[in-house]
Tab-separated table of C-alpha atoms in Angstrom:
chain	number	residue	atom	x	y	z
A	3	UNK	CA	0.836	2.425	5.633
A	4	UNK	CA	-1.003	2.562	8.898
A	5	UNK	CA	1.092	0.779	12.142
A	6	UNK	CA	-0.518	0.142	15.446
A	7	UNK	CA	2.491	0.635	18.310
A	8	UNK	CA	1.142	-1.142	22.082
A	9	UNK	CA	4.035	-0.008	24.173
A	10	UNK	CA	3.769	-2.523	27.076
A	11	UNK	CA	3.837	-6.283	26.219
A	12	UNK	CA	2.716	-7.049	29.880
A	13	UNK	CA	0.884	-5.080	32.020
A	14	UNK	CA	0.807	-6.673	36.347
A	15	UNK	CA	-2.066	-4.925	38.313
A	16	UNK	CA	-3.279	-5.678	41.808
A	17	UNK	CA	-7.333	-7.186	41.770
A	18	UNK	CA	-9.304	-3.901	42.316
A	19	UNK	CA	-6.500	-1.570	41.001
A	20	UNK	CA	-7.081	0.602	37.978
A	21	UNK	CA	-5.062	-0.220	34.743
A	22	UNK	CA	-4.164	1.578	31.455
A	23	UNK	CA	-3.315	-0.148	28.520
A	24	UNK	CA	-1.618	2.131	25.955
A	25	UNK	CA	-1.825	2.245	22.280
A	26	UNK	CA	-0.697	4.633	19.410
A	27	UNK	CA	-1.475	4.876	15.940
A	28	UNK	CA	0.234	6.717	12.937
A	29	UNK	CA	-1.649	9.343	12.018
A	30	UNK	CA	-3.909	9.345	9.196
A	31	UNK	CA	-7.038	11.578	8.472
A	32	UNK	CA	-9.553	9.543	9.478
A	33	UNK	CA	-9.629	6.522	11.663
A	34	UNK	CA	-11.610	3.598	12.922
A	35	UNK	CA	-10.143	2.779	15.673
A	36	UNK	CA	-10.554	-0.762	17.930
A	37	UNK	CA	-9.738	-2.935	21.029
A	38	UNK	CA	-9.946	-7.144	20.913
A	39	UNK	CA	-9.474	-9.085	23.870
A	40	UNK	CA	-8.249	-12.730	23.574
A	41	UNK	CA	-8.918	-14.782	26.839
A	42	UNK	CA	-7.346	-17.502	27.284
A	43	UNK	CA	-7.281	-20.724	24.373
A	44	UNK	CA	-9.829	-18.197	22.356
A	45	UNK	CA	-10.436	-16.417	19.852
A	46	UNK	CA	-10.581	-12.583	19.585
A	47	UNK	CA	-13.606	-11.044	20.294
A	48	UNK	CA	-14.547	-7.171	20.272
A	49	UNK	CA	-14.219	-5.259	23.089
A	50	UNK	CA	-15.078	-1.559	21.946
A	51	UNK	CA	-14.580	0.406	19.050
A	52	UNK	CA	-14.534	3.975	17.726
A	53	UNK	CA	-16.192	5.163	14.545
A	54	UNK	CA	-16.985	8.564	14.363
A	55	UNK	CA	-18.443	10.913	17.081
A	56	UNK	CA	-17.769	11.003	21.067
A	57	UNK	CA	-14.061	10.205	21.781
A	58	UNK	CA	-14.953	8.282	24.667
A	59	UNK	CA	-16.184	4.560	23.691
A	60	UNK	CA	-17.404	2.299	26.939
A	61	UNK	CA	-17.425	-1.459	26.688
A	62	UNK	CA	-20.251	-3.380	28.715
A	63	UNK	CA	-17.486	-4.645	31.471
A	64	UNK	CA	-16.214	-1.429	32.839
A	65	UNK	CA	-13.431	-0.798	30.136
A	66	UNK	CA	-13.507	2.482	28.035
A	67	UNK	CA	-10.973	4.083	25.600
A	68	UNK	CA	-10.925	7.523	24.505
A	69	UNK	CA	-10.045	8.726	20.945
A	70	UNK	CA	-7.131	11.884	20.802
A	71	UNK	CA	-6.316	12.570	17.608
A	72	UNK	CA	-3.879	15.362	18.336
A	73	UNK	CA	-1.882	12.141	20.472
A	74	UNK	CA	-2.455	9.433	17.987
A	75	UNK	CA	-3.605	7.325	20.696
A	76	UNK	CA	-6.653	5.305	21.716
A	77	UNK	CA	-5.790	4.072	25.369
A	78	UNK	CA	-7.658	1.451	27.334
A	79	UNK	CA	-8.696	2.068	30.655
A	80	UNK	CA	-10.643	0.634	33.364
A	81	UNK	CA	-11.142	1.870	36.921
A	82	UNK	CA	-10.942	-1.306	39.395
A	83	UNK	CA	-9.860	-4.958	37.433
A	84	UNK	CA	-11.247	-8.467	38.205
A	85	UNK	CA	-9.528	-11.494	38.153
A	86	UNK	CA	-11.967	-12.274	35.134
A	87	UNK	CA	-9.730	-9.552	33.012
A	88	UNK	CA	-7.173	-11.550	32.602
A	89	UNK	CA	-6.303	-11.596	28.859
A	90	UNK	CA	-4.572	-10.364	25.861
A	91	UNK	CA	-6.179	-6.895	24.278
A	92	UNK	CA	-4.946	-6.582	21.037
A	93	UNK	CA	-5.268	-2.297	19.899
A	94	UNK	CA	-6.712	-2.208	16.214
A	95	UNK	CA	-6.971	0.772	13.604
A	96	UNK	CA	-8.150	1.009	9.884
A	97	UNK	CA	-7.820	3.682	7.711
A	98	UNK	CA	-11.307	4.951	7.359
A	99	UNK	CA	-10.673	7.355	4.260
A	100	UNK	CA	-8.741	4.725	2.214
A	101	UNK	CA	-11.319	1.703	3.029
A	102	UNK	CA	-8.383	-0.172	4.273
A	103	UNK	CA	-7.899	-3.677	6.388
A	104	UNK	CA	-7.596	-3.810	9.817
A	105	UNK	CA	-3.793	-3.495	10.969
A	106	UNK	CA	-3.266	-5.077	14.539
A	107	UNK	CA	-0.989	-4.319	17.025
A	108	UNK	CA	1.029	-7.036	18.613
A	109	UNK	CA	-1.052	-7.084	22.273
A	110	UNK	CA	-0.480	-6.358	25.956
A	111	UNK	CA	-1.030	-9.195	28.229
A	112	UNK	CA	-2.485	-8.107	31.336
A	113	UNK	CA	-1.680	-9.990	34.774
A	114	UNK	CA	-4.103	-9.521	37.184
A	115	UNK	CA	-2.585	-10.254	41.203
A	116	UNK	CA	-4.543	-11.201	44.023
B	28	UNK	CA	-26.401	-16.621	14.133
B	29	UNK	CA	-23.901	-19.337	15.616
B	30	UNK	CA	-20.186	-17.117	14.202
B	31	UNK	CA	-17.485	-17.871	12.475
B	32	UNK	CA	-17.188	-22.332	12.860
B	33	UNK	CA	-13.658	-23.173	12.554
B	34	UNK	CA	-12.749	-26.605	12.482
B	35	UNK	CA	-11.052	-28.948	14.157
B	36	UNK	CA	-10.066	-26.927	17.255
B	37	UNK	CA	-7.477	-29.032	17.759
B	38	UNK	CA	-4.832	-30.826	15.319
B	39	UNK	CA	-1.872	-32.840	15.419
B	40	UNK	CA	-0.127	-34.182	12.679
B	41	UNK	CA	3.812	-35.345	11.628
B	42	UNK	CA	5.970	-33.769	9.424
B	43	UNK	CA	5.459	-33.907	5.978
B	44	UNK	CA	1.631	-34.103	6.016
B	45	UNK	CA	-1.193	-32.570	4.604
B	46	UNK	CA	-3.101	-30.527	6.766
B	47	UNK	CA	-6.145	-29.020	6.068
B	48	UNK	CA	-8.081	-26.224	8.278
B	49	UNK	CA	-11.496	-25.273	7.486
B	50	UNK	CA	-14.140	-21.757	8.183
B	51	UNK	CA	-17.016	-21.229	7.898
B	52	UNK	CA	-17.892	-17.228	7.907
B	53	UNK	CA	-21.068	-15.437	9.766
B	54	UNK	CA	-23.922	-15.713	6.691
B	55	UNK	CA	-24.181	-12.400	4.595
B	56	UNK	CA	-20.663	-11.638	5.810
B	57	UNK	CA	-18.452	-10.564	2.112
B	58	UNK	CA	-15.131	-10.695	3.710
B	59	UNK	CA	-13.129	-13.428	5.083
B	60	UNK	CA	-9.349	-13.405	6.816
B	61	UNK	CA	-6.858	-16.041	8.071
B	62	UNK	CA	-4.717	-15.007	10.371
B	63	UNK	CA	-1.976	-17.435	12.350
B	64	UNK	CA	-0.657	-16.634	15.975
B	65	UNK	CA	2.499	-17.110	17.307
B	66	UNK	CA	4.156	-16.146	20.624
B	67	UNK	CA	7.353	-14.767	18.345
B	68	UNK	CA	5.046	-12.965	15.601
B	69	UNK	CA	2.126	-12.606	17.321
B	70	UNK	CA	-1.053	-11.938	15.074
B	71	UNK	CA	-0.344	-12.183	11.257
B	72	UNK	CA	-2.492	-11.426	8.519
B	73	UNK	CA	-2.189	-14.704	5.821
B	74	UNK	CA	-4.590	-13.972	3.310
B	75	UNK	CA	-8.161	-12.386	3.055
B	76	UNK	CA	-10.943	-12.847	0.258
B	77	UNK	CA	-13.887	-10.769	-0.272
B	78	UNK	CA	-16.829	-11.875	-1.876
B	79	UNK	CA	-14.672	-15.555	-2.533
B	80	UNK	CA	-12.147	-14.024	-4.619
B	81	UNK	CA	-8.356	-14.020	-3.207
B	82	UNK	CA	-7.327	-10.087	-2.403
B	83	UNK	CA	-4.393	-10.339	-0.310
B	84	UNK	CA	-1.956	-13.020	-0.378
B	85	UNK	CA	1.150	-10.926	0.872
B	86	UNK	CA	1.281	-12.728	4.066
B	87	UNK	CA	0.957	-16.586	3.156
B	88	UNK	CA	4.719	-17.666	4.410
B	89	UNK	CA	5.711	-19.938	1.169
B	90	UNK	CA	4.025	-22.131	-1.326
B	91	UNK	CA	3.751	-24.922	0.799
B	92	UNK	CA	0.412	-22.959	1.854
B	93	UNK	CA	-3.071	-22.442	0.184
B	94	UNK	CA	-6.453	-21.156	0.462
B	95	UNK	CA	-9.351	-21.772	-1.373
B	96	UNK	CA	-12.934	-19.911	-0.518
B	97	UNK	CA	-14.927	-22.160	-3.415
B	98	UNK	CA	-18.358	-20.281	-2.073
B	99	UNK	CA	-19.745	-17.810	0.524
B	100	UNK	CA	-20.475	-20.276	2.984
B	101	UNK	CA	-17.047	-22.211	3.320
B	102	UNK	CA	-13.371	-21.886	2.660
B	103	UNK	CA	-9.814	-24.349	3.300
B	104	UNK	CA	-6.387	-23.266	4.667
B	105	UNK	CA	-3.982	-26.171	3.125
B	106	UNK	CA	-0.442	-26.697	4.356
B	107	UNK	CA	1.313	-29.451	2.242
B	108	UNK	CA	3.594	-30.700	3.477
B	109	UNK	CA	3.341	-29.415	7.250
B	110	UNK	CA	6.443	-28.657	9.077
B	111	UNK	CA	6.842	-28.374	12.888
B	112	UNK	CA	7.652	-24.369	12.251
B	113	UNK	CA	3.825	-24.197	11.081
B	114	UNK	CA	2.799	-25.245	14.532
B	115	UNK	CA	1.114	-21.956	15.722
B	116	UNK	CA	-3.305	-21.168	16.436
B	117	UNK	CA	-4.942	-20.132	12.938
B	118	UNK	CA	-7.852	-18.094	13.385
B	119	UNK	CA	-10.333	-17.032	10.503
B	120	UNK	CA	-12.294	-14.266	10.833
B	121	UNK	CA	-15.013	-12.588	8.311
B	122	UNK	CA	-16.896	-9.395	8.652
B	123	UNK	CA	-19.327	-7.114	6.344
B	124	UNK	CA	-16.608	-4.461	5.106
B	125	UNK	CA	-13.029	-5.180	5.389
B	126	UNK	CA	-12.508	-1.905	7.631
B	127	UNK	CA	-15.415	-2.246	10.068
B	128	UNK	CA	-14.614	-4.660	12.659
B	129	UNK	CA	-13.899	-8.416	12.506
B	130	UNK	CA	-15.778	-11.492	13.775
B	131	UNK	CA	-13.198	-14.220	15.014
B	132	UNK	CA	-13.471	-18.029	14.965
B	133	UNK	CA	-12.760	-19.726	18.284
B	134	UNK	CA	-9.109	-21.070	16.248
B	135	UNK	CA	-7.221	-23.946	15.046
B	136	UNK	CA	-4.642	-25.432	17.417
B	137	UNK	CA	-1.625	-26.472	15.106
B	138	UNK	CA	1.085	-28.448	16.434
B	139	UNK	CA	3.382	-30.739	13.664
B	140	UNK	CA	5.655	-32.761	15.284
């Protein structure tokens, strides 16, 4: 069955400092792969997702992940965080090939400090 | 479209009560998920239906809880009787293909004291 590791259950970055949120996946053919973010007392919502061609996915806030199947992983990135990013991401993967649900992993909380 | 309508957002209720959340899914949408959040468990799949029929019921904890999607428009998450361990946020989500992406309800604040 398909698992969704997030390494880091809190991530502490400086405003205007560059973060990476890590995520791994076991491998499986074929993917489609996702990252929520949960601000806080809401729901999720989708940030970006992967589906089939370029391996680098952007979100419309400055956040972008980037697909490497020969690392299992799908990490989040974003150059220079706002206080406003503040939240839970949640990493997400289905198995594309098998038509599967959506496994979640179990989130990284990311502090932003003034 | 307005998304997924959970309601209430917030509920409060004593031991041994009935407690009864409701969703409503995105229109045209064939698949619909509850999912509770803790801070110990974090995110966990309960149960999911697709096209109102009950696929996946691995994850509802014990019989104390049901769920019921009687048409496309509308389904119940029932705890009877509620016990302060059920406190947690239950979100419902629904989406077009059960692999394609999710749309979440804003959640249902649980807390049974």
């Amino acid at each position: 069955a398909q698992s969704v590791t997030q390494l880091d259950s809190q991530v502490p970055v400086f405003e205007e400092a560059p973060v990476e949120l890590r995520c791994n996946y076991s491998s499986s053919v074929s993917v489609y792969l996702f990252w929520y973010v949960q601000y806080p007392n809401q729901g999720l919502q989708l940030l970006l997702k992967y589906l089939s061609g370029s391996t680098l996915v952007e979100s419309i806030n400055g956040f972008e992940a980037e697909f490497n199947k020969s690392q299992t992983s799908f990490h989040l990135r974003k150059p220079s965080v706002h206080i406003s990013d503040t939240a839970e991401y949640f990493c997400a993967v289905s198995d594309r090939g098998r038509d599967d649900k959506i496994i979640f992993g179990k989130g990284t909380r990311l502090h932003i400090l003034p | 479209d307005a998304g997924v309508i959970q309601s209430p957002r917030h509920e409060v209720t004593e031991m041994g009560q009935e407690v009864t959340l409701r969703c409503k899914p995105i229109s045209g949408h064939d698949y619909l998920f509850w999912y509770r959040q803790t801070m110990m468990r974090g995110l966990e799949l309960l149960i999911y239906f697709n096209n109102n029929v009950p696929i996946d019921d691995s994850g509802m904890p014990e019989d104390r809880f049901s769920a019921k999607m009687p048409n496309a428009s509308f389904s119940t998450l029932k705890i009877q009787p509620s016990e302060p361990r059920d406190s947690a946020v239950y979100f419902c989500a629904s989406s077009f293909t059960l692999g394609y992406g999710y749309t979440f309800g804003s959640g249902t604040r649980l807390t049974v004291v």
